[in-house]
mmCIF file with all atom_site columns, C-alpha atoms and ligand atoms in Angstrom:
data_model
loop_
_atom_site.group_PDB
_atom_site.id
_atom_site.type_symbol
_atom_site.label_atom_id
_atom_site.label_alt_id
_atom_site.label_comp_id
_atom_site.label_asym_id
_atom_site.label_entity_id
_atom_site.label_seq_id
_atom_site.pdbx_PDB_ins_code
_atom_site.Cartn_x
_atom_site.Cartn_y
_atom_site.Cartn_z
_atom_site.occupancy
_atom_site.B_iso_or_equiv
_atom_site.pdbx_formal_charge
_atom_site.auth_seq_id
_atom_site.auth_comp_id
_atom_site.auth_asym_id
_atom_site.auth_atom_id
_atom_site.pdbx_PDB_model_num
ATOM   1   C CA . MET Z 1 1   ? -0.005  -0.003 0.011   1.00 0.00 ? 1369 MET Z CA 1
ATOM   2   C CA . THR Z 1 2   ? 1.325   3.431  -0.862  1.00 0.00 ? 1370 THR Z CA 1
ATOM   3   C CA . THR Z 1 3   ? 0.171   6.931  -0.100  1.00 0.00 ? 1371 THR Z CA 1
ATOM   4   C CA . GLU Z 1 4   ? -1.096  7.187  -3.697  1.00 0.00 ? 1372 GLU Z CA 1
ATOM   5   C CA . ASP Z 1 5   ? -3.525  4.344  -3.010  1.00 0.00 ? 1373 ASP Z CA 1
ATOM   6   C CA . TRP Z 1 6   ? -5.511  6.443  -0.598  1.00 0.00 ? 1374 TRP Z CA 1
ATOM   7   C CA . GLY Z 1 7   ? -5.111  9.707  -2.448  1.00 0.00 ? 1375 GLY Z CA 1
ATOM   8   C CA . GLN Z 1 8   ? -2.611  11.509 -0.216  1.00 0.00 ? 1376 GLN Z CA 1
ATOM   9   C CA . ILE Z 1 9   ? -0.376  12.667 -3.079  1.00 0.00 ? 1377 ILE Z CA 1
ATOM   10  C CA . PRO Z 1 10  ? -2.025  15.375 -5.196  1.00 0.00 ? 1378 PRO Z CA 1
ATOM   11  C CA . ILE Z 1 11  ? -2.186  14.540 -8.851  1.00 0.00 ? 1379 ILE Z CA 1
ATOM   12  C CA . GLY Z 1 12  ? 0.651   16.214 -10.734 1.00 0.00 ? 1380 GLY Z CA 1
ATOM   13  C CA . ALA Z 1 13  ? 2.645   16.964 -7.550  1.00 0.00 ? 1381 ALA Z CA 1
ATOM   14  C CA . PRO Z 1 14  ? 6.277   17.981 -8.210  1.00 0.00 ? 1382 PRO Z CA 1
ATOM   15  C CA . ASP Z 1 15  ? 9.071   15.531 -7.447  1.00 0.00 ? 1383 ASP Z CA 1
ATOM   16  C CA . ASP Z 1 16  ? 10.233  17.306 -4.302  1.00 0.00 ? 1384 ASP Z CA 1
ATOM   17  C CA . LEU Z 1 17  ? 6.753   16.983 -2.898  1.00 0.00 ? 1385 LEU Z CA 1
ATOM   18  C CA . HIS Z 1 18  ? 6.769   13.290 -3.655  1.00 0.00 ? 1386 HIS Z CA 1
ATOM   19  C CA . GLN Z 1 19  ? 9.960   13.166 -1.648  1.00 0.00 ? 1387 GLN Z CA 1
ATOM   20  C CA . LEU Z 1 20  ? 8.086   14.535 1.387   1.00 0.00 ? 1388 LEU Z CA 1
ATOM   21  C CA . TYR Z 1 21  ? 5.368   11.911 1.008   1.00 0.00 ? 1389 TYR Z CA 1
ATOM   22  C CA . LYS Z 1 22  ? 7.894   9.091  0.961   1.00 0.00 ? 1390 LYS Z CA 1
ATOM   23  C CA . ILE Z 1 23  ? 6.909   6.800  3.783   1.00 0.00 ? 1391 ILE Z CA 1
ATOM   24  C CA . GLU Z 1 24  ? 8.023   3.444  4.990   1.00 0.00 ? 1392 GLU Z CA 1
ATOM   25  C CA . GLN Z 1 25  ? 6.560   0.624  7.031   1.00 0.00 ? 1393 GLN Z CA 1
ATOM   26  C CA . PRO Z 1 26  ? 5.391   0.647  9.792   1.00 0.00 ? 1394 PRO Z CA 1
ATOM   27  C CA . PHE Z 1 27  ? 4.045   4.157  9.030   1.00 0.00 ? 1395 PHE Z CA 1
ATOM   28  C CA . ILE Z 1 28  ? 2.159   3.010  5.966   1.00 0.00 ? 1396 ILE Z CA 1
ATOM   29  C CA . ASP Z 1 29  ? -0.368  0.983  7.999   1.00 0.00 ? 1397 ASP Z CA 1
ATOM   30  C CA . LEU Z 1 30  ? -0.607  3.657  10.627  1.00 0.00 ? 1398 LEU Z CA 1
ATOM   31  C CA . TYR Z 1 31  ? -1.208  6.469  8.129   1.00 0.00 ? 1399 TYR Z CA 1
ATOM   32  C CA . LYS Z 1 32  ? -3.905  4.377  6.395   1.00 0.00 ? 1400 LYS Z CA 1
ATOM   33  C CA . ARG Z 1 33  ? -5.684  3.953  9.748   1.00 0.00 ? 1401 ARG Z CA 1
ATOM   34  C CA . ILE Z 1 34  ? -5.420  7.681  10.328  1.00 0.00 ? 1402 ILE Z CA 1
ATOM   35  C CA . ALA Z 1 35  ? -6.817  8.341  6.854   1.00 0.00 ? 1403 ALA Z CA 1
ATOM   36  C CA . ASP Z 1 36  ? -9.849  6.180  7.691   1.00 0.00 ? 1404 ASP Z CA 1
ATOM   37  C CA . CYS Z 1 37  ? -10.349 7.489  11.227  1.00 0.00 ? 1405 CYS Z CA 1
ATOM   38  C CA . PRO Z 1 38  ? -13.923 8.656  12.103  1.00 0.00 ? 1406 PRO Z CA 1
ATOM   39  C CA . ALA Z 1 39  ? -13.226 9.083  15.852  1.00 0.00 ? 1407 ALA Z CA 1
ATOM   40  C CA . CYS Z 1 40  ? -14.129 12.762 16.290  1.00 0.00 ? 1408 CYS Z CA 1
ATOM   41  C CA . GLU Z 1 41  ? -15.950 15.466 14.518  1.00 0.00 ? 1409 GLU Z CA 1
ATOM   42  C CA . LEU Z 1 42  ? -12.826 16.837 12.833  1.00 0.00 ? 1410 LEU Z CA 1
ATOM   43  C CA . ALA Z 1 43  ? -13.202 13.933 10.388  1.00 0.00 ? 1411 ALA Z CA 1
ATOM   44  C CA . ARG Z 1 44  ? -16.216 15.726 8.888   1.00 0.00 ? 1412 ARG Z CA 1
ATOM   45  C CA . PHE Z 1 45  ? -14.222 18.798 7.942   1.00 0.00 ? 1413 PHE Z CA 1
ATOM   46  C CA . ARG Z 1 46  ? -10.976 17.503 6.657   1.00 0.00 ? 1414 ARG Z CA 1
ATOM   47  C CA . SER Z 1 47  ? -9.829  17.341 2.983   1.00 0.00 ? 1415 SER Z CA 1
ATOM   48  C CA . LYS Z 1 48  ? -6.820  15.156 3.874   1.00 0.00 ? 1416 LYS Z CA 1
ATOM   49  C CA . THR Z 1 49  ? -5.554  13.736 7.067   1.00 0.00 ? 1417 THR Z CA 1
ATOM   50  C CA . VAL Z 1 50  ? -2.106  14.949 8.090   1.00 0.00 ? 1418 VAL Z CA 1
ATOM   51  C CA . PRO Z 1 51  ? -0.400  12.035 9.842   1.00 0.00 ? 1419 PRO Z CA 1
ATOM   52  C CA . GLY Z 1 52  ? 3.218   13.179 9.918   1.00 0.00 ? 1420 GLY Z CA 1
ATOM   53  C CA . SER Z 1 53  ? 6.368   13.131 7.878   1.00 0.00 ? 1421 SER Z CA 1
ATOM   54  C CA . GLY Z 1 54  ? 10.067  12.557 8.127   1.00 0.00 ? 1422 GLY Z CA 1
ATOM   55  C CA . SER Z 1 55  ? 12.537  10.047 9.392   1.00 0.00 ? 1423 SER Z CA 1
ATOM   56  C CA . LYS Z 1 56  ? 11.326  7.033  11.359  1.00 0.00 ? 1424 LYS Z CA 1
ATOM   57  C CA . THR Z 1 57  ? 14.705  6.754  13.037  1.00 0.00 ? 1425 THR Z CA 1
ATOM   58  C CA . SER Z 1 58  ? 15.211  10.403 13.973  1.00 0.00 ? 1426 SER Z CA 1
ATOM   59  C CA . LYS Z 1 59  ? 16.475  11.310 17.422  1.00 0.00 ? 1427 LYS Z CA 1
ATOM   60  C CA . LEU Z 1 60  ? 14.272  14.389 17.289  1.00 0.00 ? 1428 LEU Z CA 1
ATOM   61  C CA . MET Z 1 61  ? 10.544  14.572 17.014  1.00 0.00 ? 1429 MET Z CA 1
ATOM   62  C CA . LEU Z 1 62  ? 8.614   17.858 16.643  1.00 0.00 ? 1430 LEU Z CA 1
ATOM   63  C CA . ILE Z 1 63  ? 5.006   17.948 17.685  1.00 0.00 ? 1431 ILE Z CA 1
ATOM   64  C CA . GLY Z 1 64  ? 2.729   20.857 16.621  1.00 0.00 ? 1432 GLY Z CA 1
ATOM   65  C CA . GLU Z 1 65  ? -0.901  21.510 17.305  1.00 0.00 ? 1433 GLU Z CA 1
ATOM   66  C CA . GLY Z 1 66  ? -2.971  20.576 14.274  1.00 0.00 ? 1434 GLY Z CA 1
ATOM   67  C CA . PRO Z 1 67  ? -2.975  21.069 10.503  1.00 0.00 ? 1435 PRO Z CA 1
ATOM   68  C CA . GLY Z 1 68  ? -3.794  24.436 8.976   1.00 0.00 ? 1436 GLY Z CA 1
ATOM   69  C CA . GLN Z 1 69  ? -5.350  25.116 5.603   1.00 0.00 ? 1437 GLN Z CA 1
ATOM   70  C CA . LYS Z 1 70  ? -2.260  24.292 3.508   1.00 0.00 ? 1438 LYS Z CA 1
ATOM   71  C CA . GLU Z 1 71  ? -1.531  21.132 5.502   1.00 0.00 ? 1439 GLU Z CA 1
ATOM   72  C CA . ASP Z 1 72  ? -5.135  20.040 5.033   1.00 0.00 ? 1440 ASP Z CA 1
ATOM   73  C CA . GLU Z 1 73  ? -4.799  20.527 1.268   1.00 0.00 ? 1441 GLU Z CA 1
ATOM   74  C CA . LEU Z 1 74  ? -1.552  18.650 0.970   1.00 0.00 ? 1442 LEU Z CA 1
ATOM   75  C CA . GLY Z 1 75  ? -1.725  16.072 3.754   1.00 0.00 ? 1443 GLY Z CA 1
ATOM   76  C CA . LEU Z 1 76  ? 1.676   17.099 5.124   1.00 0.00 ? 1444 LEU Z CA 1
ATOM   77  C CA . PRO Z 1 77  ? 2.512   18.818 8.347   1.00 0.00 ? 1445 PRO Z CA 1
ATOM   78  C CA . PHE Z 1 78  ? 4.017   22.319 8.529   1.00 0.00 ? 1446 PHE Z CA 1
ATOM   79  C CA . VAL Z 1 79  ? 4.027   23.196 4.869   1.00 0.00 ? 1447 VAL Z CA 1
ATOM   80  C CA . GLY Z 1 80  ? 2.524   26.666 5.204   1.00 0.00 ? 1448 GLY Z CA 1
ATOM   81  C CA . ARG Z 1 81  ? 4.132   29.831 6.607   1.00 0.00 ? 1449 ARG Z CA 1
ATOM   82  C CA . SER Z 1 82  ? 4.824   28.316 10.024  1.00 0.00 ? 1450 SER Z CA 1
ATOM   83  C CA . GLY Z 1 83  ? 6.469   25.409 8.219   1.00 0.00 ? 1451 GLY Z CA 1
ATOM   84  C CA . GLN Z 1 84  ? 8.758   27.713 6.302   1.00 0.00 ? 1452 GLN Z CA 1
ATOM   85  C CA . PHE Z 1 85  ? 9.882   29.312 9.527   1.00 0.00 ? 1453 PHE Z CA 1
ATOM   86  C CA . LEU Z 1 86  ? 10.307  25.906 11.158  1.00 0.00 ? 1454 LEU Z CA 1
ATOM   87  C CA . GLU Z 1 87  ? 12.451  24.697 8.207   1.00 0.00 ? 1455 GLU Z CA 1
ATOM   88  C CA . LYS Z 1 88  ? 14.608  27.785 8.530   1.00 0.00 ? 1456 LYS Z CA 1
ATOM   89  C CA . MET Z 1 89  ? 15.133  27.042 12.240  1.00 0.00 ? 1457 MET Z CA 1
ATOM   90  C CA . LEU Z 1 90  ? 15.987  23.426 11.519  1.00 0.00 ? 1458 LEU Z CA 1
ATOM   91  C CA . LEU Z 1 91  ? 18.473  24.499 8.812   1.00 0.00 ? 1459 LEU Z CA 1
ATOM   92  C CA . SER Z 1 92  ? 20.114  26.847 11.274  1.00 0.00 ? 1460 SER Z CA 1
ATOM   93  C CA . ILE Z 1 93  ? 21.122  23.808 13.312  1.00 0.00 ? 1461 ILE Z CA 1
ATOM   94  C CA . GLY Z 1 94  ? 22.092  21.768 10.266  1.00 0.00 ? 1462 GLY Z CA 1
ATOM   95  C CA . LEU Z 1 95  ? 18.926  19.696 9.941   1.00 0.00 ? 1463 LEU Z CA 1
ATOM   96  C CA . SER Z 1 96  ? 16.414  19.346 7.095   1.00 0.00 ? 1464 SER Z CA 1
ATOM   97  C CA . ARG Z 1 97  ? 12.805  18.413 7.597   1.00 0.00 ? 1465 ARG Z CA 1
ATOM   98  C CA . GLN Z 1 98  ? 13.590  14.950 6.316   1.00 0.00 ? 1466 GLN Z CA 1
ATOM   99  C CA . ASP Z 1 99  ? 16.134  14.480 9.098   1.00 0.00 ? 1467 ASP Z CA 1
ATOM   100 C CA . VAL Z 1 100 ? 13.529  14.833 11.841  1.00 0.00 ? 1468 VAL Z CA 1
ATOM   101 C CA . TYR Z 1 101 ? 10.041  13.467 12.405  1.00 0.00 ? 1469 TYR Z CA 1
ATOM   102 C CA . ILE Z 1 102 ? 7.242   16.051 12.376  1.00 0.00 ? 1470 ILE Z CA 1
ATOM   103 C CA . THR Z 1 103 ? 3.670   15.536 13.437  1.00 0.00 ? 1471 THR Z CA 1
ATOM   104 C CA . ASN Z 1 104 ? 0.768   17.211 15.251  1.00 0.00 ? 1472 ASN Z CA 1
ATOM   105 C CA . VAL Z 1 105 ? -1.385  16.484 18.252  1.00 0.00 ? 1473 VAL Z CA 1
ATOM   106 C CA . VAL Z 1 106 ? -4.411  16.151 16.015  1.00 0.00 ? 1474 VAL Z CA 1
ATOM   107 C CA . LYS Z 1 107 ? -4.159  14.808 12.494  1.00 0.00 ? 1475 LYS Z CA 1
ATOM   108 C CA . CYS Z 1 108 ? -7.168  16.675 11.030  1.00 0.00 ? 1476 CYS Z CA 1
ATOM   109 C CA . ARG Z 1 109 ? -7.649  20.438 10.608  1.00 0.00 ? 1477 ARG Z CA 1
ATOM   110 C CA . PRO Z 1 110 ? -9.874  22.041 13.189  1.00 0.00 ? 1478 PRO Z CA 1
ATOM   111 C CA . PRO Z 1 111 ? -12.391 24.356 11.441  1.00 0.00 ? 1479 PRO Z CA 1
ATOM   112 C CA . ASP Z 1 112 ? -11.149 27.940 11.159  1.00 0.00 ? 1480 ASP Z CA 1
ATOM   113 C CA . ASN Z 1 113 ? -7.882  26.832 12.771  1.00 0.00 ? 1481 ASN Z CA 1
ATOM   114 C CA . ARG Z 1 114 ? -9.497  26.820 16.224  1.00 0.00 ? 1482 ARG Z CA 1
ATOM   115 C CA . ASP Z 1 115 ? -7.739  25.057 19.062  1.00 0.00 ? 1483 ASP Z CA 1
ATOM   116 C CA . PRO Z 1 116 ? -8.517  21.340 19.105  1.00 0.00 ? 1484 PRO Z CA 1
ATOM   117 C CA . HIS Z 1 117 ? -10.956 20.360 21.871  1.00 0.00 ? 1485 HIS Z CA 1
ATOM   118 C CA . SER Z 1 118 ? -9.799  17.992 24.591  1.00 0.00 ? 1486 SER Z CA 1
ATOM   119 C CA . GLN Z 1 119 ? -12.148 15.222 23.279  1.00 0.00 ? 1487 GLN Z CA 1
ATOM   120 C CA . GLU Z 1 120 ? -10.403 15.541 19.845  1.00 0.00 ? 1488 GLU Z CA 1
ATOM   121 C CA . ILE Z 1 121 ? -6.971  15.527 21.389  1.00 0.00 ? 1489 ILE Z CA 1
ATOM   122 C CA . ASN Z 1 122 ? -7.863  12.382 23.346  1.00 0.00 ? 1490 ASN Z CA 1
ATOM   123 C CA . ALA Z 1 123 ? -9.329  10.705 20.308  1.00 0.00 ? 1491 ALA Z CA 1
ATOM   124 C CA . CYS Z 1 124 ? -6.056  11.222 18.411  1.00 0.00 ? 1492 CYS Z CA 1
ATOM   125 C CA . ASP Z 1 125 ? -3.690  10.399 21.296  1.00 0.00 ? 1493 ASP Z CA 1
ATOM   126 C CA . ASN Z 1 126 ? -3.349  6.707  20.428  1.00 0.00 ? 1494 ASN Z CA 1
ATOM   127 C CA . PHE Z 1 127 ? -1.964  7.677  16.983  1.00 0.00 ? 1495 PHE Z CA 1
ATOM   128 C CA . LEU Z 1 128 ? 0.546   10.068 18.582  1.00 0.00 ? 1496 LEU Z CA 1
ATOM   129 C CA . GLN Z 1 129 ? 1.629   7.460  21.084  1.00 0.00 ? 1497 GLN Z CA 1
ATOM   130 C CA . GLU Z 1 130 ? 2.154   4.960  18.266  1.00 0.00 ? 1498 GLU Z CA 1
ATOM   131 C CA . GLN Z 1 131 ? 4.266   7.458  16.368  1.00 0.00 ? 1499 GLN Z CA 1
ATOM   132 C CA . ILE Z 1 132 ? 6.425   8.086  19.436  1.00 0.00 ? 1500 ILE Z CA 1
ATOM   133 C CA . ALA Z 1 133 ? 6.844   4.317  19.967  1.00 0.00 ? 1501 ALA Z CA 1
ATOM   134 C CA . ILE Z 1 134 ? 7.874   3.813  16.330  1.00 0.00 ? 1502 ILE Z CA 1
ATOM   135 C CA . VAL Z 1 135 ? 10.310  6.667  16.049  1.00 0.00 ? 1503 VAL Z CA 1
ATOM   136 C CA . ASN Z 1 136 ? 11.543  6.241  19.636  1.00 0.00 ? 1504 ASN Z CA 1
ATOM   137 C CA . PRO Z 1 137 ? 13.122  9.713  19.660  1.00 0.00 ? 1505 PRO Z CA 1
ATOM   138 C CA . THR Z 1 138 ? 15.690  10.727 22.275  1.00 0.00 ? 1506 THR Z CA 1
ATOM   139 C CA . MET Z 1 139 ? 14.137  14.149 22.330  1.00 0.00 ? 1507 MET Z CA 1
ATOM   140 C CA . ILE Z 1 140 ? 10.690  15.625 21.690  1.00 0.00 ? 1508 ILE Z CA 1
ATOM   141 C CA . ALA Z 1 141 ? 10.193  19.346 21.094  1.00 0.00 ? 1509 ALA Z CA 1
ATOM   142 C CA . THR Z 1 142 ? 6.576   20.422 21.635  1.00 0.00 ? 1510 THR Z CA 1
ATOM   143 C CA . LEU Z 1 143 ? 5.605   23.388 19.463  1.00 0.00 ? 1511 LEU Z CA 1
ATOM   144 C CA . GLY Z 1 144 ? 3.056   25.579 21.210  1.00 0.00 ? 1512 GLY Z CA 1
ATOM   145 C CA . ARG Z 1 145 ? 0.967   25.241 24.321  1.00 0.00 ? 1513 ARG Z CA 1
ATOM   146 C CA . ILE Z 1 146 ? -1.417  22.526 23.040  1.00 0.00 ? 1514 ILE Z CA 1
ATOM   147 C CA . SER Z 1 147 ? 1.302   19.934 22.544  1.00 0.00 ? 1515 SER Z CA 1
ATOM   148 C CA . MET Z 1 148 ? 3.165   21.181 25.650  1.00 0.00 ? 1516 MET Z CA 1
ATOM   149 C CA . SER Z 1 149 ? 0.084   20.441 27.697  1.00 0.00 ? 1517 SER Z CA 1
ATOM   150 C CA . ILE Z 1 150 ? 0.364   16.737 26.973  1.00 0.00 ? 1518 ILE Z CA 1
ATOM   151 C CA . TRP Z 1 151 ? 3.466   16.606 29.192  1.00 0.00 ? 1519 TRP Z CA 1
ATOM   152 C CA . PHE Z 1 152 ? 3.070   19.866 31.132  1.00 0.00 ? 1520 PHE Z CA 1
ATOM   153 C CA . PRO Z 1 153 ? -0.665  20.489 31.608  1.00 0.00 ? 1521 PRO Z CA 1
ATOM   154 C CA . ASN Z 1 154 ? -0.278  23.080 34.335  1.00 0.00 ? 1522 ASN Z CA 1
ATOM   155 C CA . GLU Z 1 155 ? 2.676   25.078 33.101  1.00 0.00 ? 1523 GLU Z CA 1
ATOM   156 C CA . LYS Z 1 156 ? 3.009   28.337 31.210  1.00 0.00 ? 1524 LYS Z CA 1
ATOM   157 C CA . ILE Z 1 157 ? 4.994   28.312 27.961  1.00 0.00 ? 1525 ILE Z CA 1
ATOM   158 C CA . SER Z 1 158 ? 6.572   31.638 28.743  1.00 0.00 ? 1526 SER Z CA 1
ATOM   159 C CA . GLN Z 1 159 ? 8.031   30.121 31.898  1.00 0.00 ? 1527 GLN Z CA 1
ATOM   160 C CA . ILE Z 1 160 ? 9.282   26.745 30.673  1.00 0.00 ? 1528 ILE Z CA 1
ATOM   161 C CA . HIS Z 1 161 ? 10.093  27.067 26.963  1.00 0.00 ? 1529 HIS Z CA 1
ATOM   162 C CA . GLY Z 1 162 ? 13.656  25.882 26.237  1.00 0.00 ? 1530 GLY Z CA 1
ATOM   163 C CA . GLU Z 1 163 ? 13.853  23.861 29.449  1.00 0.00 ? 1531 GLU Z CA 1
ATOM   164 C CA . VAL Z 1 164 ? 14.351  20.146 29.093  1.00 0.00 ? 1532 VAL Z CA 1
ATOM   165 C CA . LYS Z 1 165 ? 12.754  17.568 31.367  1.00 0.00 ? 1533 LYS Z CA 1
ATOM   166 C CA . ARG Z 1 166 ? 13.362  13.842 31.242  1.00 0.00 ? 1534 ARG Z CA 1
ATOM   167 C CA . ILE Z 1 167 ? 9.970   12.074 31.194  1.00 0.00 ? 1535 ILE Z CA 1
ATOM   168 C CA . ASP Z 1 168 ? 9.568   8.288  30.638  1.00 0.00 ? 1536 ASP Z CA 1
ATOM   169 C CA . GLY Z 1 169 ? 13.157  8.093  29.394  1.00 0.00 ? 1537 GLY Z CA 1
ATOM   170 C CA . ARG Z 1 170 ? 12.867  10.915 26.818  1.00 0.00 ? 1538 ARG Z CA 1
ATOM   171 C CA . LEU Z 1 171 ? 13.942  14.502 26.850  1.00 0.00 ? 1539 LEU Z CA 1
ATOM   172 C CA . ILE Z 1 172 ? 10.955  16.820 26.378  1.00 0.00 ? 1540 ILE Z CA 1
ATOM   173 C CA . MET Z 1 173 ? 11.478  20.437 25.492  1.00 0.00 ? 1541 MET Z CA 1
ATOM   174 C CA . PRO Z 1 174 ? 8.556   22.861 25.250  1.00 0.00 ? 1542 PRO Z CA 1
ATOM   175 C CA . MET Z 1 175 ? 9.001   25.535 22.587  1.00 0.00 ? 1543 MET Z CA 1
ATOM   176 C CA . TYR Z 1 176 ? 6.939   28.395 21.261  1.00 0.00 ? 1544 TYR Z CA 1
ATOM   177 C CA . HIS Z 1 177 ? 4.882   27.567 18.196  1.00 0.00 ? 1545 HIS Z CA 1
ATOM   178 C CA . PRO Z 1 178 ? 6.437   28.942 14.941  1.00 0.00 ? 1546 PRO Z CA 1
ATOM   179 C CA . ALA Z 1 179 ? 3.187   30.872 14.298  1.00 0.00 ? 1547 ALA Z CA 1
ATOM   180 C CA . ALA Z 1 180 ? 3.703   32.743 17.577  1.00 0.00 ? 1548 ALA Z CA 1
ATOM   181 C CA . ALA Z 1 181 ? 7.187   33.754 16.419  1.00 0.00 ? 1549 ALA Z CA 1
ATOM   182 C CA . LEU Z 1 182 ? 5.748   34.925 13.078  1.00 0.00 ? 1550 LEU Z CA 1
ATOM   183 C CA . ARG Z 1 183 ? 3.098   36.991 14.848  1.00 0.00 ? 1551 ARG Z CA 1
ATOM   184 C CA . ASN Z 1 184 ? 5.405   38.417 17.448  1.00 0.00 ? 1552 ASN Z CA 1
ATOM   185 C CA . GLY Z 1 185 ? 8.821   39.232 16.071  1.00 0.00 ? 1553 GLY Z CA 1
ATOM   186 C CA . SER Z 1 186 ? 10.375  39.570 19.513  1.00 0.00 ? 1554 SER Z CA 1
ATOM   187 C CA . LEU Z 1 187 ? 9.898   35.802 20.012  1.00 0.00 ? 1555 LEU Z CA 1
ATOM   188 C CA . ARG Z 1 188 ? 12.023  34.885 16.988  1.00 0.00 ? 1556 ARG Z CA 1
ATOM   189 C CA . LYS Z 1 189 ? 15.319  35.276 18.775  1.00 0.00 ? 1557 LYS Z CA 1
ATOM   190 C CA . THR Z 1 190 ? 13.925  33.187 21.699  1.00 0.00 ? 1558 THR Z CA 1
ATOM   191 C CA . VAL Z 1 191 ? 12.909  30.431 19.287  1.00 0.00 ? 1559 VAL Z CA 1
ATOM   192 C CA . GLN Z 1 192 ? 16.309  30.573 17.619  1.00 0.00 ? 1560 GLN Z CA 1
ATOM   193 C CA . GLU Z 1 193 ? 18.034  30.263 20.957  1.00 0.00 ? 1561 GLU Z CA 1
ATOM   194 C CA . ASP Z 1 194 ? 15.853  27.314 21.907  1.00 0.00 ? 1562 ASP Z CA 1
ATOM   195 C CA . PHE Z 1 195 ? 16.789  25.589 18.650  1.00 0.00 ? 1563 PHE Z CA 1
ATOM   196 C CA . LEU Z 1 196 ? 20.455  26.059 19.519  1.00 0.00 ? 1564 LEU Z CA 1
ATOM   197 C CA . LYS Z 1 197 ? 19.737  24.258 22.801  1.00 0.00 ? 1565 LYS Z CA 1
ATOM   198 C CA . ILE Z 1 198 ? 18.284  21.382 20.827  1.00 0.00 ? 1566 ILE Z CA 1
ATOM   199 C CA . GLU Z 1 199 ? 21.457  21.214 18.694  1.00 0.00 ? 1567 GLU Z CA 1
ATOM   200 C CA . LYS Z 1 200 ? 23.646  21.117 21.823  1.00 0.00 ? 1568 LYS Z CA 1
ATOM   201 C CA . ILE Z 1 201 ? 21.563  18.360 23.421  1.00 0.00 ? 1569 ILE Z CA 1
ATOM   202 C CA . LEU Z 1 202 ? 21.540  16.247 20.283  1.00 0.00 ? 1570 LEU Z CA 1
ATOM   203 C CA . MET Z 1 203 ? 25.323  16.598 20.076  1.00 0.00 ? 1571 MET Z CA 1
ATOM   204 C CA . GLU Z 1 204 ? 25.701  15.553 23.690  1.00 0.00 ? 1572 GLU Z CA 1
ATOM   205 C CA . THR Z 1 205 ? 23.482  12.517 23.249  1.00 0.00 ? 1573 THR Z CA 1
ATOM   206 C CA . LYS Z 1 206 ? 25.245  11.263 20.134  1.00 0.00 ? 1574 LYS Z CA 1
HETATM 207 N N1 . URA T 2 .   ? 0.542   24.583 12.745  1.00 0.00 ? 1668 URA T N1 1
HETATM 208 C C1 . URA T 2 .   ? 0.616   23.388 13.391  1.00 0.00 ? 1668 URA T C1 1
HETATM 209 O O1 . URA T 2 .   ? 0.570   23.304 14.591  1.00 0.00 ? 1668 URA T O1 1
HETATM 210 N N2 . URA T 2 .   ? 0.835   22.304 12.633  1.00 0.00 ? 1668 URA T N2 1
HETATM 211 C C2 . URA T 2 .   ? 0.947   22.335 11.316  1.00 0.00 ? 1668 URA T C2 1
HETATM 212 O O2 . URA T 2 .   ? 1.117   21.279 10.692  1.00 0.00 ? 1668 URA T O2 1
HETATM 213 C C3 . URA T 2 .   ? 0.848   23.582 10.670  1.00 0.00 ? 1668 URA T C3 1
HETATM 214 C C4 . URA T 2 .   ? 0.615   24.693 11.402  1.00 0.00 ? 1668 URA T C4 1
#
């Protein structure tokens, strides 16, 4: 089974986009189950599911909130403006998006880009846990307060971004969402500094 079989790749997509859709087992089965998932009302609004993309053996996993319009169109995470900023940050520490694994807390776009509801987050959590188990990353960077709240439900992002905690054998670092840095220019330097911390940690855990 390939992504083409369930219509994830848009007809006529350029080669570099095909590259981003390249997925291997065991993700193929998982992505198919996500594509068929009817578990919450987000299923009614989606064009495409957005399961995740990148390396199944990466030491670093990035978890955003939920797909936006562009992601919903293409079935890939972080391919809009936030994604461009994220790629720039990754490049600044010598990583491309294919080197890391990128996903979201919910795999379908919430209408009007609203925050996902807790029932939707819970309905999608088994998929996220499966992804974490498959990739088995040394480090997880949560992007924004929604994904942060999975590990740090009672914390404020302004207080704990860039700090690393070891939880269940993994290093978890909360970070600001790229969209927050795009909205508020003064956060860009903070995000850049937090990415440098990721680079340092990954070097130390080599
Ligand atoms: N924002 C997110 O949280 N995830 C995406 O995939 C795109 C924008």
